[in-house]
Each structure stands twice: as C-alpha cells, then as structure tokens.
XYZ file of C-alpha atoms in Angstrom:
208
model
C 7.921 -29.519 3.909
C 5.913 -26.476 5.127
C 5.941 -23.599 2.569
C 6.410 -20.376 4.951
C 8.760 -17.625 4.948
C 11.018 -17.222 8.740
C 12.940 -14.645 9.889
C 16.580 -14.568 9.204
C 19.578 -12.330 9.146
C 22.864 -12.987 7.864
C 25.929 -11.407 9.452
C 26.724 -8.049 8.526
C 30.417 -6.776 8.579
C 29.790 -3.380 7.657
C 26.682 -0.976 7.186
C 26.860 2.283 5.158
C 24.090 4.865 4.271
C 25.140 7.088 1.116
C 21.926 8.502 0.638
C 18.992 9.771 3.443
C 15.924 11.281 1.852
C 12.639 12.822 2.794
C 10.850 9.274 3.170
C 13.104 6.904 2.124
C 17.377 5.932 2.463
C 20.045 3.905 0.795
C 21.949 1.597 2.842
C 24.488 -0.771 1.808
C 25.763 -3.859 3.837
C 28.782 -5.903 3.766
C 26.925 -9.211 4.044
C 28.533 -12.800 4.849
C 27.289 -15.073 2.383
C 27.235 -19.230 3.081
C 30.117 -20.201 1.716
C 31.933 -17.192 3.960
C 33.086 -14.790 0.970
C 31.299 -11.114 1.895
C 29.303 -9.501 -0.926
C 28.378 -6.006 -0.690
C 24.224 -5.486 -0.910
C 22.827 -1.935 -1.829
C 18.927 -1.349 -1.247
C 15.992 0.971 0.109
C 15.341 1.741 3.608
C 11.454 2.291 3.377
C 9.166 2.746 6.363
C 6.256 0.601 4.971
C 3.093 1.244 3.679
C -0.718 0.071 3.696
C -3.290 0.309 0.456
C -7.245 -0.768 0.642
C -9.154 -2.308 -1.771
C -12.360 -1.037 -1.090
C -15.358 -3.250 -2.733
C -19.163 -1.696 -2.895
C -22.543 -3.484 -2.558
C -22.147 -3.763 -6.223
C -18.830 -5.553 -6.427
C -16.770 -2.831 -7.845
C -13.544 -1.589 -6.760
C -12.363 1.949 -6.209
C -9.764 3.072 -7.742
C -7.301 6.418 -7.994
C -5.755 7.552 -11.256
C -2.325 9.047 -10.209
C 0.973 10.038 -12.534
C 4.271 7.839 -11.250
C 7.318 9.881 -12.229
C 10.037 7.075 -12.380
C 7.648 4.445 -14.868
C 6.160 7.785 -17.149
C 2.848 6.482 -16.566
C -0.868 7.642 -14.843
C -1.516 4.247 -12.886
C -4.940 3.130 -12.011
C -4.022 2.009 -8.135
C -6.221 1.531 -5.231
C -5.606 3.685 -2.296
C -2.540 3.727 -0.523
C 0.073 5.651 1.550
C 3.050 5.807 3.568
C 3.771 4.218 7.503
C 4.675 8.070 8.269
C 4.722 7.031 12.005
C 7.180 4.348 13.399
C 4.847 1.899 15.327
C 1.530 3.168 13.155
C -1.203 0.861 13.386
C -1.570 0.069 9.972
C -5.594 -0.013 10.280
C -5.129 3.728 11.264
C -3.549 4.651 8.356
C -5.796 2.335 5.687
C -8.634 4.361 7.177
C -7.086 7.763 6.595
C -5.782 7.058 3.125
C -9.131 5.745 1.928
C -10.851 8.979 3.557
C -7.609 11.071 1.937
C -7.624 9.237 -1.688
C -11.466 8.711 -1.982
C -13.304 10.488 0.748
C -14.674 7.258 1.831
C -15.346 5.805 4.838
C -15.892 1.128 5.354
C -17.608 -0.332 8.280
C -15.674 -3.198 7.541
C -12.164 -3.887 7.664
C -9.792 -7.403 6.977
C -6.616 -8.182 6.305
C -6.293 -9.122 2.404
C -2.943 -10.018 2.079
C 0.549 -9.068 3.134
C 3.473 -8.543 0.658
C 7.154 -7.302 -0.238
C 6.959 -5.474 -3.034
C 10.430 -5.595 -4.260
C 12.771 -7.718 -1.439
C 15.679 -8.011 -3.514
C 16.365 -3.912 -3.697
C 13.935 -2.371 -0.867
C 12.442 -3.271 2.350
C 9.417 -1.910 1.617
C 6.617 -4.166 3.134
C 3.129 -3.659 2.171
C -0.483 -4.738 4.225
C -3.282 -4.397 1.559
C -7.101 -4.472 3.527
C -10.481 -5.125 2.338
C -12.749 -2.713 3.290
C -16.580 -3.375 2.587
C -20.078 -1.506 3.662
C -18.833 1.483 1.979
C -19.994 5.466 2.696
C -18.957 8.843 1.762
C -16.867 10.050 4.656
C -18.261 13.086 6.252
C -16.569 16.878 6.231
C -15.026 18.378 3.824
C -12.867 16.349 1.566
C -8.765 16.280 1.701
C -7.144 18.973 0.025
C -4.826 17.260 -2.294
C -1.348 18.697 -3.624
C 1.775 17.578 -5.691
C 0.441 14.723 -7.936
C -2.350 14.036 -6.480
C -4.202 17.381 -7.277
C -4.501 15.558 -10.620
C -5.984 12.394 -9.667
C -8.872 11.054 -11.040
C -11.387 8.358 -8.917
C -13.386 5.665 -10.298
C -15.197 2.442 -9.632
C -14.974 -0.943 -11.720
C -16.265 -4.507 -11.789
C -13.669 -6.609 -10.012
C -13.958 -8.678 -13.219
C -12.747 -5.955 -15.807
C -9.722 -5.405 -13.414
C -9.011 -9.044 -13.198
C -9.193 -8.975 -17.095
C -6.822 -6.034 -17.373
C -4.103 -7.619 -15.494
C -3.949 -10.709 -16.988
C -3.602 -8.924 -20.464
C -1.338 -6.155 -19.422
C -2.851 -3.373 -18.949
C -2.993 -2.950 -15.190
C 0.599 -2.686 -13.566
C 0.510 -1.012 -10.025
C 1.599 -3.681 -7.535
C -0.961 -3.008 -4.424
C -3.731 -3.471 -7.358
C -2.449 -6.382 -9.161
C -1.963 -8.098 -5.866
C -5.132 -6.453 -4.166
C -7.747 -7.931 -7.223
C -6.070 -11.194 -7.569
C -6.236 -11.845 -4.069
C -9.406 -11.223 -3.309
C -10.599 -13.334 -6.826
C -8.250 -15.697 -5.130
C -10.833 -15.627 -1.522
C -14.182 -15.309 -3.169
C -13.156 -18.569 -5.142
C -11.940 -20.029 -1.743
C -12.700 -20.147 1.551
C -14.616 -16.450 1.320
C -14.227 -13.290 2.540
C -15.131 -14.084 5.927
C -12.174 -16.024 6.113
C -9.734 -13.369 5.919
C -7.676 -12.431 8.716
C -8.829 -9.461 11.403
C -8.420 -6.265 10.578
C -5.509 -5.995 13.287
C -3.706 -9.615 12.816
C -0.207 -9.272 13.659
C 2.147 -8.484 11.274
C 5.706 -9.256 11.947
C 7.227 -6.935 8.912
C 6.146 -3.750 10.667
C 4.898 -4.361 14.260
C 2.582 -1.862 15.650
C 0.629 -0.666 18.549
C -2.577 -1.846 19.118
C-alpha cells in the first residue's frame, strides 16, 4: 500500500456561508457521508498561506516574535503571510514576507514541506520554503502596523528550537513543522534534495 494523500470530494447537497470576513469565511456543507445519511460540516474558507524558514551560514534560524489574539500568547514563528492574490505564486509571496517580516533577502529558495494546518475545521493550506545564502534586503525596511509594530526578530541554533518543541515551549505550527522538517532533511537525504522552489502544488495552484 502506497502512503499518499488523493484528491476527493464527497457529494454536497447543500452549501451555506453565514459568515464572510476581511480574509477569511465560514461555510457549511450538507455532506453525503458513506453509508448515505448527510451530516452537516462547518469550517474556514482560507485563501492559503506561505512561511520561510530562513537558515544563515551559521545554522541559525530567523525568527519573528508576534502577539496571537485568539491563544493570549507572543509566538516565536518564522515568517509568514497570507495568499492575498488568487493564483499567487507562492515563491512571490515567501520572498516578500521574508523582506516584510525580516528585511531579508535568500539567494536560495526550496520547497521544505507542504501542510494543512488544521483540515478538519479550515482549508487553510500552508507551503513552508527554505531559504539559504542570506542578506539584508536593500531600501528602506517595511513599515509595520497592527501587531506587528510590536514584533521582535531574532536568530537561533536550529538545535535550541528543536529542543524547545519537543519540551513545549515552541507552539506556532509553520515553526514546529518548519524545524522538524528540515532536522528531518539534514538527517536524510540533505538539503539538496528538497523539491524546487516552484514544484507544483496541487492545494493552491499558481502561475508560474
């Protein structure tokens, strides 16, 4: 048996959307099940987003301190942001949010991983990259509002974050699945490996 997740989609009876927000929606589906009974399914509409781990010559990450409203908690994360655009190219937007978060620029871009982050409430799919040969972008940095006018930007050993997942005190999703990933390649078949910056990626097609 191959372990792979396919495409599938169930018959839907009826489709509602109670809630449209600036980003994000609520849609619920009248969904027939196997067995033929109809259950009703509520969940997020979400456009998609990208983060980057960015690793230096010195194998630390870079990481953004930034307060999440609905946990109560500042969250070290690694850069990330939105699919504003339907059709984006995802590579596009890693390379503005690391120059946005972190004012830094990679000559180097692959495709880390590619994740759901919560499947059985939101649709929200997720392509984290690994940037490398790291630089301070050029110009005059982002100006910053809302939350992140308070973030905070650091750099640590891909060790220590390793360390603080495994014992709890790490908890942002694009991070935790970011540093284990790429602990998961250097221990593996190496970064070189990885896929291409601009592999396909069914979830959220894109321009080229």
């Amino acid at each position: 048996m191959t372990i792979k997740d396919t495409a599938e989609e169930w018959r839907i009876t009826a489709t509602d959307t109670p809630f449209v927000g600036n980003k994000t929606s609520v849609r619920t589906d009248d969904v027939v099940m196997p067995d033929g009974s109809v259950s009703r399914r509520d969940y997020q509409v979400h456009p998609g987003s990208v983060a980057v781990l960015a690793l230096d010559e010195t194998g630390r990450v870079v990481l953004v301190r930034q307060y999440r409203h609905p946990v109560r908690q500042k969250l070290w994360e690694i850069p990330a942001g939105l699919l504003d655009v339907p059709g984006e190219n995802p590579l596009h937007a890693a390379q503005r949010e690391l120059y946005e978060e972190a004012h830094i620029k990679a000559e180097d871009w692959r495709v880390l991983t590619d994740v759901y982050t919560t499947p059985g409430g939101c649709s929200e799919a997720v392509r984290v990259f690994l940037a490398r040969d790291l630089s301070e972008a050029e110009g005059e940095r982002f100006e910053v509002e809302e939350e992140e006018a308070d973030m905070e930007i650091a750099r640590a050993p891909l060790d220590d974050l390793v360390r603080g997942v495994l014992t709890g005190e790490l908890h942002n999703n694009c991070l935790v699945v970011g540093v284990m990933s790429l602990t998961a390649a250097l221990h593996g078949e190496g970064l070189d490996a990885l896929r291409p910056a601009d592999a396909a990626w069914p979830a959220r097609p894109f321009e080229a």
